[in-house]
Amino acid sequence: MIEAELSRSVVRWCEGATGVTGAAKLSGGASQETWRFDVVHPDGPIGAILRRSPKGYGAAPTRAAGLAAEAQLMQLAYEAGVPSPRVMHVLAPEDDLGTGFIMQRVEGETIARKILRDDEFAAARPHLARQIGGVLAGLHRLPLDKLPELRRMTATKEIGEFERDYRSLNWPKPVFELALRWLRDHDPGPSAVETLVHGDFRNGNLIIGADGVRAVLDWELAHLGDPMEDLGWVCVNSWRFGEIDKPVGGFGSREELFAGYEAAGRKVDPARVKFWEVMGTLRWGIMCGGMMQRFREGPDHSMERAMIGRRASETEIDLLRLLAPRGS
Amino acid sequence: MQDEPTPIELTKSVADFLRNDITPLISGHQAFKLRVAINILDLVTRQLTREEESDAREVERLRALLGVDGSVAELNQALADRIAKGEVDLATPGLAEHLWATTMDKLAVDQPNYASYKRELGRGG
């Protein structure tokens, strides 16, 4: 039934379009859904993706930038040459589809295990770490005066938020306490350069093809802050999928990432990157705890969610490897 | 005393049944969920096998470290509180060793295939 509304919508703004086919839901939480479909067009079908909050779900979680901001960021990124899907249409009330936007579908793979193992990506893999550095540099160079309204984050503020989230779980973990102390003791203070920060730049949110990175997705945690946060987050061990000696998403080294970033004319602060890697590892551990809590208390009692709760211990061993490494 | 077979033997028998007899019959998203279900039963079996002994070792280390007695949950809470207050840190003799031993015991149950765990096991710890 979403096809009827989508058809009415596309004929209004896509010249020549006569309707849509093949609408299928890709993922859906309570407040955000992703659908794929094809626009029927005399020149051939146009692959498209709808991201929306269905009608009646106005309020986004406090950390989310909101779908309108997300669309604006993707459009800016696309125009600046950062790999990003082209935004085709921002939903208006007359679309009767809720709030959100429609973008052109980018073909490629997001499943990290396939990207790390399949032959199709063998030629791209050795270049990905450096390429990711270049993509991040482009993203951090987006002009501040054109950005939508975004929340402003500092390391200090983020430590405070994670500590509050962790305490609300009532889940005593000596390793997490140690990490929180370490973060407070090593807080680098506000960054001298404040830029757009993607906020969730990692394996799974990148569409990759045989030629490398094709699109950066999921801008919902975008904010203003320390650009080194994105470099640290992409190095968190949880996104290496077993390739633990290749910190950048299991693809390559920090040196390659930094070289790609600096080749695009931006400076790396390795100590800050390390700080954000520790922060990111703790962040994912606390998110696992959040899954456990929602499994226990929420309407979603899925086994998958329960098992993600048990993955917090993976972040504990990774935090110990970062903060209290044993002799090799 | 409860009767036999033991919980370990029971969960293992269910996991083996699902793995060997049901897996070939199921496909798609249900097959994915079946794999998750089998993983849960395997995890529970590992926990039932190891928990008593690893908790006993953990309590022993925590008593030595904190100089107080209590259940494993109480002692963990006490250690977490002391770290939060800055009374105990990595310079405290025995803390790093304790956290490593505890974490390795957790991974042995939660995720024995996790690459970081396998690397650290290889160090002989």
CSV table of C-alpha atoms in Angstrom, one decimal:
chain,number,residue,atom,x,y,z
A,1,MET,CA,0.0,0.0,0.0
A,2,ILE,CA,3.0,2.3,0.4
A,3,GLU,CA,3.4,1.9,-3.4
A,4,ALA,CA,0.2,3.9,-4.0
A,5,GLU,CA,1.5,6.8,-1.9
A,6,LEU,CA,5.0,6.6,-3.4
A,7,SER,CA,3.5,6.6,-7.0
A,8,ARG,CA,1.5,9.7,-6.3
A,9,SER,CA,4.6,11.3,-4.9
A,10,VAL,CA,7.1,10.5,-7.6
A,11,VAL,CA,4.9,11.6,-10.5
A,12,ARG,CA,4.8,15.1,-8.9
A,13,TRP,CA,8.5,15.7,-8.7
A,14,CYS,CA,10.2,13.2,-11.1
A,15,GLU,CA,9.7,14.3,-14.7
A,16,GLY,CA,8.4,11.5,-16.9
A,17,ALA,CA,7.8,9.0,-14.0
A,18,THR,CA,4.6,7.1,-14.1
A,19,GLY,CA,4.7,5.2,-10.8
A,20,VAL,CA,6.8,2.9,-8.7
A,21,THR,CA,7.3,-0.9,-8.4
A,22,GLY,CA,8.9,-3.4,-6.1
A,23,ALA,CA,8.6,-1.5,-2.8
A,24,ALA,CA,10.2,-3.6,0.0
A,25,LYS,CA,11.0,-2.7,3.6
A,26,LEU,CA,14.7,-3.1,4.3
A,27,SER,CA,14.7,-2.3,8.0
A,28,GLY,CA,12.4,-0.7,10.4
A,29,GLY,CA,12.6,0.4,14.0
A,30,ALA,CA,9.6,2.1,15.7
A,31,SER,CA,10.6,5.5,14.6
A,32,GLN,CA,12.6,5.0,11.4
A,33,GLU,CA,12.0,2.9,8.3
A,34,THR,CA,14.1,2.2,5.1
A,35,TRP,CA,12.3,1.1,1.9
A,36,ARG,CA,13.7,0.2,-1.5
A,37,PHE,CA,11.7,0.7,-4.7
A,38,ASP,CA,12.1,1.4,-8.4
A,39,VAL,CA,10.7,4.5,-10.1
A,40,VAL,CA,9.0,3.5,-13.4
A,41,HIS,CA,10.4,5.8,-16.0
A,42,PRO,CA,10.4,5.8,-19.8
A,43,ASP,CA,14.3,5.9,-19.8
A,44,GLY,CA,14.4,2.8,-17.6
A,45,PRO,CA,13.8,2.1,-13.9
A,46,ILE,CA,15.5,4.3,-11.3
A,47,GLY,CA,16.6,2.6,-8.2
A,48,ALA,CA,15.5,4.5,-5.1
A,49,ILE,CA,15.5,4.4,-1.3
A,50,LEU,CA,13.1,6.0,1.1
A,51,ARG,CA,14.2,6.9,4.7
A,52,ARG,CA,11.3,8.0,6.8
A,53,SER,CA,9.6,8.3,10.1
A,54,PRO,CA,6.1,7.1,9.5
A,55,LYS,CA,3.2,9.4,10.3
A,56,GLY,CA,2.8,9.9,14.0
A,57,TYR,CA,6.5,9.5,14.8
A,58,GLY,CA,7.7,13.0,15.0
A,59,ALA,CA,10.2,12.9,17.8
A,60,ALA,CA,13.6,11.5,17.0
A,61,PRO,CA,15.9,10.2,19.8
A,62,THR,CA,17.8,13.1,21.5
A,63,ARG,CA,21.1,12.3,19.8
A,64,ALA,CA,19.7,12.0,16.3
A,65,ALA,CA,20.1,15.0,13.9
A,66,GLY,CA,16.7,14.3,12.3
A,67,LEU,CA,15.9,13.2,8.8
A,68,ALA,CA,15.7,16.7,7.3
A,69,ALA,CA,19.2,17.4,8.6
A,70,GLU,CA,20.4,14.0,7.3
A,71,ALA,CA,19.0,14.8,3.8
A,72,GLN,CA,20.7,18.1,3.8
A,73,LEU,CA,24.0,16.7,4.9
A,74,MET,CA,23.9,13.9,2.2
A,75,GLN,CA,23.1,16.5,-0.4
A,76,LEU,CA,26.0,18.8,0.7
A,77,ALA,CA,28.4,15.8,0.8
A,78,TYR,CA,27.2,14.7,-2.7
A,79,GLU,CA,27.8,18.2,-4.1
A,80,ALA,CA,31.3,18.4,-2.5
A,81,GLY,CA,32.3,15.1,-4.1
A,82,VAL,CA,32.2,13.0,-0.9
A,83,PRO,CA,30.7,9.6,-2.0
A,84,SER,CA,27.1,9.9,-1.1
A,85,PRO,CA,23.7,9.0,-2.6
A,86,ARG,CA,22.0,11.8,-4.5
A,87,VAL,CA,19.0,13.1,-2.6
A,88,MET,CA,16.0,13.1,-5.0
A,89,HIS,CA,13.2,14.5,-2.9
A,90,VAL,CA,12.6,15.7,0.7
A,91,LEU,CA,9.1,14.5,1.8
A,92,ALA,CA,6.4,17.2,2.1
A,93,PRO,CA,3.0,16.9,3.8
A,94,GLU,CA,1.2,16.4,0.5
A,95,ASP,CA,3.3,13.2,-0.1
A,96,ASP,CA,1.4,11.7,2.8
A,97,LEU,CA,4.4,9.5,3.6
A,98,GLY,CA,5.5,10.9,7.0
A,99,THR,CA,8.8,12.8,7.3
A,100,GLY,CA,12.0,11.8,5.5
A,101,PHE,CA,13.5,11.8,2.1
A,102,ILE,CA,14.0,9.7,-1.1
A,103,MET,CA,17.5,9.1,-2.5
A,104,GLN,CA,19.0,7.4,-5.4
A,105,ARG,CA,20.0,3.8,-4.7
A,106,VAL,CA,23.7,3.1,-4.8
A,107,GLU,CA,24.6,-0.5,-5.7
A,108,GLY,CA,27.3,-2.2,-3.6
A,109,GLU,CA,27.9,-4.1,-0.4
A,110,THR,CA,27.6,-3.0,3.2
A,111,ILE,CA,28.1,-6.4,4.9
A,112,ALA,CA,31.6,-6.3,6.3
A,113,ARG,CA,32.3,-10.0,6.3
A,114,LYS,CA,31.7,-10.1,2.5
A,115,ILE,CA,33.8,-7.0,1.9
A,116,LEU,CA,36.7,-8.5,3.9
A,117,ARG,CA,36.6,-11.9,2.3
A,118,ASP,CA,34.9,-12.0,-1.1
A,119,ASP,CA,37.1,-12.0,-4.3
A,120,GLU,CA,34.9,-9.3,-5.8
A,121,PHE,CA,36.5,-6.8,-3.3
A,122,ALA,CA,40.1,-8.1,-3.5
A,123,ALA,CA,41.4,-5.3,-5.7
A,124,ALA,CA,39.7,-2.6,-3.6
A,125,ARG,CA,40.7,-3.9,-0.1
A,126,PRO,CA,44.4,-2.7,-0.1
A,127,HIS,CA,43.3,0.8,-0.9
A,128,LEU,CA,40.3,1.2,1.4
A,129,ALA,CA,42.1,2.5,4.5
A,130,ARG,CA,43.8,5.3,2.6
A,131,GLN,CA,40.6,6.0,0.6
A,132,ILE,CA,38.6,6.2,3.9
A,133,GLY,CA,41.1,8.8,5.1
A,134,GLY,CA,40.4,10.9,2.0
A,135,VAL,CA,36.6,10.5,2.3
A,136,LEU,CA,36.8,11.7,6.0
A,137,ALA,CA,38.9,14.7,5.0
A,138,GLY,CA,36.3,15.7,2.5
A,139,LEU,CA,33.5,15.2,5.0
A,140,HIS,CA,35.4,17.3,7.6
A,141,ARG,CA,35.8,20.1,5.0
A,142,LEU,CA,32.1,20.6,4.4
A,143,PRO,CA,31.4,24.4,4.9
A,144,LEU,CA,30.1,25.0,8.5
A,145,ASP,CA,27.9,27.9,7.3
A,146,LYS,CA,25.9,25.6,5.0
A,147,LEU,CA,25.2,22.9,7.6
A,148,PRO,CA,21.8,22.4,9.2
A,149,GLU,CA,21.4,23.0,12.9
A,150,LEU,CA,23.4,20.3,14.7
A,151,ARG,CA,24.2,19.5,18.3
A,152,ARG,CA,27.7,20.5,19.4
A,153,MET,CA,29.8,17.8,21.2
A,154,THR,CA,33.1,17.8,23.1
A,155,ALA,CA,35.0,14.9,24.6
A,156,THR,CA,34.0,16.1,28.1
A,157,LYS,CA,30.3,16.2,27.2
A,158,GLU,CA,30.4,12.8,25.6
A,159,ILE,CA,32.2,11.2,28.6
A,160,GLY,CA,29.4,12.7,30.8
A,161,GLU,CA,26.7,11.2,28.5
A,162,PHE,CA,28.2,7.8,28.4
A,163,GLU,CA,28.8,7.7,32.2
A,164,ARG,CA,25.1,8.6,32.7
A,165,ASP,CA,24.0,5.9,30.2
A,166,TYR,CA,26.2,3.4,31.8
A,167,ARG,CA,25.0,4.2,35.4
A,168,SER,CA,21.4,4.0,34.3
A,169,LEU,CA,22.0,0.4,33.3
A,170,ASN,CA,22.9,-0.5,36.9
A,171,TRP,CA,25.4,-3.0,35.5
A,172,PRO,CA,28.6,-2.8,37.5
A,173,LYS,CA,31.6,-3.4,35.3
A,174,PRO,CA,35.0,-2.7,36.7
A,175,VAL,CA,36.6,-2.5,33.2
A,176,PHE,CA,34.1,0.1,32.1
A,177,GLU,CA,34.8,2.1,35.3
A,178,LEU,CA,38.5,1.9,34.5
A,179,ALA,CA,37.8,3.2,31.0
A,180,LEU,CA,35.7,6.1,32.3
A,181,ARG,CA,38.6,7.1,34.6
A,182,TRP,CA,41.1,6.8,31.8
A,183,LEU,CA,38.9,8.9,29.5
A,184,ARG,CA,38.5,11.6,32.2
A,185,ASP,CA,42.3,11.6,32.9
A,186,HIS,CA,43.1,11.8,29.2
A,187,ASP,CA,40.4,14.2,28.1
A,188,PRO,CA,42.2,16.3,25.4
A,189,GLY,CA,39.8,19.2,25.9
A,190,PRO,CA,37.9,21.0,23.1
A,191,SER,CA,39.4,20.5,19.7
A,192,ALA,CA,41.1,23.6,18.1
A,193,VAL,CA,39.4,22.8,14.9
A,194,GLU,CA,35.6,22.2,15.0
A,195,THR,CA,34.1,20.5,12.0
A,196,LEU,CA,31.2,18.4,11.0
A,197,VAL,CA,31.5,14.9,12.5
A,198,HIS,CA,29.7,12.0,10.9
A,199,GLY,CA,29.3,10.3,14.2
A,200,ASP,CA,28.8,6.7,12.9
A,201,PHE,CA,31.5,6.3,10.2
A,202,ARG,CA,32.3,2.6,10.2
A,203,ASN,CA,31.9,-0.7,8.4
A,204,GLY,CA,28.2,-1.3,7.8
A,205,ASN,CA,27.5,2.4,7.0
A,206,LEU,CA,29.7,2.4,3.9
A,207,ILE,CA,28.6,1.1,0.6
A,208,ILE,CA,31.6,-0.5,-1.0
A,209,GLY,CA,32.0,-1.8,-4.6
A,210,ALA,CA,34.9,-3.4,-6.5
A,211,ASP,CA,36.2,0.1,-7.1
A,212,GLY,CA,36.1,1.2,-3.4
A,213,VAL,CA,33.9,3.4,-1.2
A,214,ARG,CA,30.7,4.4,-3.2
A,215,ALA,CA,28.6,6.0,-0.5
A,216,VAL,CA,28.6,7.1,3.2
A,217,LEU,CA,25.2,6.3,4.8
A,218,ASP,CA,23.4,6.9,8.1
A,219,TRP,CA,24.2,10.5,9.0
A,220,GLU,CA,21.7,10.5,11.9
A,221,LEU,CA,24.4,10.9,14.6
A,222,ALA,CA,26.1,13.8,12.8
A,223,HIS,CA,27.2,16.7,15.0
A,224,LEU,CA,29.8,19.4,15.4
A,225,GLY,CA,32.9,18.6,17.2
A,226,ASP,CA,36.4,17.0,17.0
A,227,PRO,CA,37.1,15.6,13.6
A,228,MET,CA,39.4,13.0,15.2
A,229,GLU,CA,36.3,11.3,16.6
A,230,ASP,CA,35.5,9.9,13.2
A,231,LEU,CA,39.0,8.6,12.8
A,232,GLY,CA,38.9,6.9,16.2
A,233,TRP,CA,35.5,5.3,15.7
A,234,VAL,CA,36.4,3.7,12.4
A,235,CYS,CA,39.4,2.0,14.2
A,236,VAL,CA,37.3,0.4,17.0
A,237,ASN,CA,38.0,-3.3,17.0
A,238,SER,CA,34.4,-4.3,16.9
A,239,TRP,CA,34.3,-3.3,13.2
A,240,ARG,CA,37.4,-5.3,12.2
A,241,PHE,CA,35.5,-8.6,12.1
A,242,GLY,CA,38.5,-10.7,13.1
A,243,GLU,CA,41.1,-8.8,11.1
A,244,ILE,CA,42.5,-7.4,14.4
A,245,ASP,CA,45.8,-6.3,13.0
A,246,LYS,CA,44.2,-4.0,10.5
A,247,PRO,CA,42.6,-1.3,12.7
A,248,VAL,CA,40.8,0.6,9.9
A,249,GLY,CA,37.7,-1.6,9.5
A,250,GLY,CA,39.8,-4.7,9.0
A,251,PHE,CA,41.1,-3.1,5.8
A,252,GLY,CA,44.4,-1.5,6.7
A,253,SER,CA,46.6,0.4,9.0
A,254,ARG,CA,46.2,3.7,10.9
A,255,GLU,CA,49.2,5.0,9.0
A,256,GLU,CA,47.4,4.5,5.7
A,257,LEU,CA,44.2,6.1,7.1
A,258,PHE,CA,46.3,9.1,8.3
A,259,ALA,CA,48.2,9.3,5.0
A,260,GLY,CA,44.9,9.5,3.1
A,261,TYR,CA,43.6,12.1,5.4
A,262,GLU,CA,46.7,14.3,5.3
A,263,ALA,CA,47.1,13.9,1.5
A,264,ALA,CA,43.8,15.7,1.3
A,265,GLY,CA,45.3,18.6,3.2
A,266,ARG,CA,44.1,18.0,6.8
A,267,LYS,CA,46.1,17.3,10.0
A,268,VAL,CA,45.9,14.2,12.1
A,269,ASP,CA,46.4,14.2,15.9
A,270,PRO,CA,47.2,10.5,16.6
A,271,ALA,CA,46.8,10.9,20.4
A,272,ARG,CA,43.3,12.3,20.0
A,273,VAL,CA,42.5,9.4,17.6
A,274,LYS,CA,43.6,7.0,20.2
A,275,PHE,CA,41.5,8.7,22.8
A,276,TRP,CA,38.4,8.5,20.6
A,277,GLU,CA,39.2,4.8,19.8
A,278,VAL,CA,39.0,4.1,23.6
A,279,MET,CA,35.8,6.2,23.8
A,280,GLY,CA,34.3,4.4,20.8
A,281,THR,CA,35.1,1.0,22.3
A,282,LEU,CA,33.4,1.9,25.6
A,283,ARG,CA,30.5,3.5,23.6
A,284,TRP,CA,29.8,0.2,21.7
A,285,GLY,CA,30.0,-1.7,25.0
A,286,ILE,CA,27.4,0.6,26.6
A,287,MET,CA,25.2,0.3,23.5
A,288,CYS,CA,25.3,-3.5,24.0
A,289,GLY,CA,24.1,-2.9,27.5
A,290,GLY,CA,21.3,-0.7,26.1
A,291,MET,CA,20.3,-3.7,23.9
A,292,MET,CA,20.2,-5.9,27.0
A,293,GLN,CA,18.0,-3.4,28.8
A,294,ARG,CA,15.6,-3.1,25.9
A,295,PHE,CA,15.4,-6.9,25.6
A,296,ARG,CA,14.5,-7.1,29.3
A,297,GLU,CA,12.1,-4.2,29.6
A,298,GLY,CA,10.9,-3.3,26.1
A,299,PRO,CA,8.5,-4.9,23.8
A,300,ASP,CA,11.3,-6.5,21.8
A,301,HIS,CA,12.3,-9.8,23.5
A,302,SER,CA,14.2,-11.0,20.5
A,303,MET,CA,17.1,-13.5,20.9
A,304,GLU,CA,19.3,-11.3,18.7
A,305,ARG,CA,19.0,-8.4,21.1
A,306,ALA,CA,19.6,-10.6,24.0
A,307,MET,CA,22.8,-11.9,22.4
A,308,ILE,CA,24.1,-8.4,21.6
A,309,GLY,CA,23.9,-7.8,25.4
A,310,ARG,CA,26.4,-10.6,25.8
A,311,ARG,CA,28.8,-8.9,23.3
A,312,ALA,CA,29.7,-6.3,25.9
A,313,SER,CA,32.5,-8.5,27.1
A,314,GLU,CA,34.2,-8.2,23.7
A,315,THR,CA,34.6,-4.5,24.4
A,316,GLU,CA,36.0,-5.3,27.8
A,317,ILE,CA,38.8,-7.4,26.4
A,318,ASP,CA,39.4,-4.7,23.7
A,319,LEU,CA,39.5,-2.0,26.4
A,320,LEU,CA,42.0,-4.0,28.4
A,321,ARG,CA,44.1,-4.5,25.2
A,322,LEU,CA,44.1,-0.7,24.8
A,323,LEU,CA,44.6,0.4,28.5
A,324,ALA,CA,46.5,-2.5,30.2
A,325,PRO,CA,48.2,-4.5,27.4
A,326,ARG,CA,50.0,-7.6,28.5
A,327,GLY,CA,53.6,-8.2,27.3
A,328,SER,CA,53.7,-10.1,24.0
B,1,MET,CA,19.8,-32.3,45.2
B,2,GLN,CA,18.2,-32.2,41.8
B,3,ASP,CA,17.9,-35.3,39.7
B,4,GLU,CA,19.9,-36.1,36.6
B,5,PRO,CA,20.7,-35.6,33.7
B,6,THR,CA,22.3,-32.3,34.6
B,7,PRO,CA,21.3,-29.0,33.0
B,8,ILE,CA,24.5,-29.1,31.0
B,9,GLU,CA,23.6,-32.4,29.5
B,10,LEU,CA,20.0,-31.2,28.8
B,11,THR,CA,20.9,-27.9,27.0
B,12,LYS,CA,23.6,-29.7,25.0
B,13,SER,CA,21.1,-32.3,23.9
B,14,VAL,CA,18.6,-29.6,22.7
B,15,ALA,CA,21.4,-27.7,20.9
B,16,ASP,CA,22.6,-30.9,19.2
B,17,PHE,CA,19.1,-31.8,18.1
B,18,LEU,CA,18.5,-28.3,16.6
B,19,ARG,CA,21.9,-28.3,14.9
B,20,ASN,CA,21.8,-31.8,13.4
B,21,ASP,CA,18.2,-32.5,12.7
B,22,ILE,CA,16.4,-29.1,12.3
B,23,THR,CA,19.0,-26.9,10.6
B,24,PRO,CA,18.8,-28.8,7.3
B,25,LEU,CA,15.0,-28.2,7.2
B,26,ILE,CA,15.0,-24.4,7.7
B,27,SER,CA,16.0,-21.6,5.4
B,28,GLY,CA,15.9,-17.7,5.1
B,29,HIS,CA,15.4,-15.5,8.1
B,30,GLN,CA,14.1,-18.5,10.2
B,31,ALA,CA,17.5,-20.2,9.6
B,32,PHE,CA,19.3,-17.1,10.9
B,33,LYS,CA,17.2,-17.1,14.0
B,34,LEU,CA,17.7,-20.8,14.5
B,35,ARG,CA,21.5,-20.2,14.4
B,36,VAL,CA,21.1,-17.5,17.1
B,37,ALA,CA,19.0,-19.9,19.2
B,38,ILE,CA,21.7,-22.6,18.9
B,39,ASN,CA,24.4,-20.1,19.8
B,40,ILE,CA,22.4,-19.2,22.9
B,41,LEU,CA,22.1,-22.8,24.0
B,42,ASP,CA,25.8,-23.3,23.4
B,43,LEU,CA,26.6,-20.2,25.5
B,44,VAL,CA,24.4,-21.4,28.3
B,45,THR,CA,26.0,-24.8,28.2
B,46,ARG,CA,29.5,-23.2,28.4
B,47,GLN,CA,28.3,-21.0,31.3
B,48,LEU,CA,26.8,-23.9,33.2
B,49,THR,CA,30.1,-25.8,32.7
B,50,ARG,CA,32.5,-23.0,33.8
B,51,GLU,CA,30.6,-20.5,36.0
B,52,GLU,CA,31.0,-22.2,39.4
B,53,GLU,CA,34.7,-22.5,39.1
B,54,SER,CA,35.4,-19.1,37.5
B,55,ASP,CA,33.2,-17.3,40.0
B,56,ALA,CA,35.0,-19.0,42.9
B,57,ARG,CA,38.4,-17.8,41.5
B,58,GLU,CA,37.0,-14.3,40.9
B,59,VAL,CA,35.7,-14.1,44.5
B,60,GLU,CA,39.0,-15.2,45.8
B,61,ARG,CA,40.9,-12.5,43.8
B,62,LEU,CA,38.4,-9.9,44.8
B,63,ARG,CA,38.6,-10.7,48.5
B,64,ALA,CA,42.4,-10.4,48.3
B,65,LEU,CA,42.2,-7.1,46.4
B,66,LEU,CA,39.5,-5.4,48.5
B,67,GLY,CA,40.0,-7.0,51.9
B,68,VAL,CA,36.2,-7.6,52.3
B,69,ASP,CA,33.9,-10.6,51.8
B,70,GLY,CA,30.7,-10.9,49.8
B,71,SER,CA,29.0,-12.5,46.9
B,72,VAL,CA,30.5,-12.2,43.4
B,73,ALA,CA,28.0,-9.5,42.5
B,74,GLU,CA,28.6,-7.6,45.7
B,75,LEU,CA,32.3,-7.7,45.3
B,76,ASN,CA,32.1,-6.6,41.7
B,77,GLN,CA,30.0,-3.7,42.7
B,78,ALA,CA,32.5,-2.8,45.5
B,79,LEU,CA,35.4,-2.9,43.0
B,80,ALA,CA,33.5,-0.8,40.5
B,81,ASP,CA,32.8,1.8,43.2
B,82,ARG,CA,36.4,1.9,44.3
B,83,ILE,CA,37.7,2.4,40.8
B,84,ALA,CA,35.0,5.1,40.2
B,85,LYS,CA,36.2,6.9,43.4
B,86,GLY,CA,39.9,6.6,42.2
B,87,GLU,CA,40.8,4.5,45.3
B,88,VAL,CA,42.0,1.6,43.0
B,89,ASP,CA,43.6,1.9,39.7
B,90,LEU,CA,46.0,0.2,37.3
B,91,ALA,CA,48.9,1.0,39.7
B,92,THR,CA,47.2,-1.1,42.4
B,93,PRO,CA,49.0,-4.4,42.6
B,94,GLY,CA,46.9,-7.2,41.3
B,95,LEU,CA,44.2,-5.1,39.6
B,96,ALA,CA,45.3,-5.5,36.0
B,97,GLU,CA,45.9,-9.3,36.6
B,98,HIS,CA,42.4,-9.6,38.2
B,99,LEU,CA,40.6,-7.8,35.3
B,100,TRP,CA,42.5,-9.8,32.7
B,101,ALA,CA,41.6,-13.2,34.4
B,102,THR,CA,38.0,-12.2,34.9
B,103,THR,CA,37.6,-10.9,31.3
B,104,MET,CA,39.2,-14.0,29.8
B,105,ASP,CA,36.8,-16.2,31.8
B,106,LYS,CA,33.9,-14.2,30.5
B,107,LEU,CA,35.0,-14.5,26.8
B,108,ALA,CA,35.5,-18.2,27.3
B,109,VAL,CA,31.7,-18.3,27.8
B,110,ASP,CA,30.4,-15.4,25.7
B,111,GLN,CA,32.6,-15.5,22.6
B,112,PRO,CA,35.4,-18.0,22.5
B,113,ASN,CA,35.9,-17.3,18.8
B,114,TYR,CA,36.5,-13.6,19.2
B,115,ALA,CA,39.8,-12.7,17.6
B,116,SER,CA,41.1,-10.6,20.5
B,117,TYR,CA,40.4,-13.5,22.9
B,118,LYS,CA,42.1,-16.0,20.7
B,119,ARG,CA,45.2,-13.7,20.4
B,120,GLU,CA,45.4,-13.3,24.2
B,121,LEU,CA,44.9,-17.0,24.8
B,122,GLY,CA,47.9,-17.5,22.6
B,123,ARG,CA,50.0,-15.4,25.0
B,124,GLY,CA,49.4,-18.1,27.6
B,125,GLY,CA,47.3,-16.0,29.9
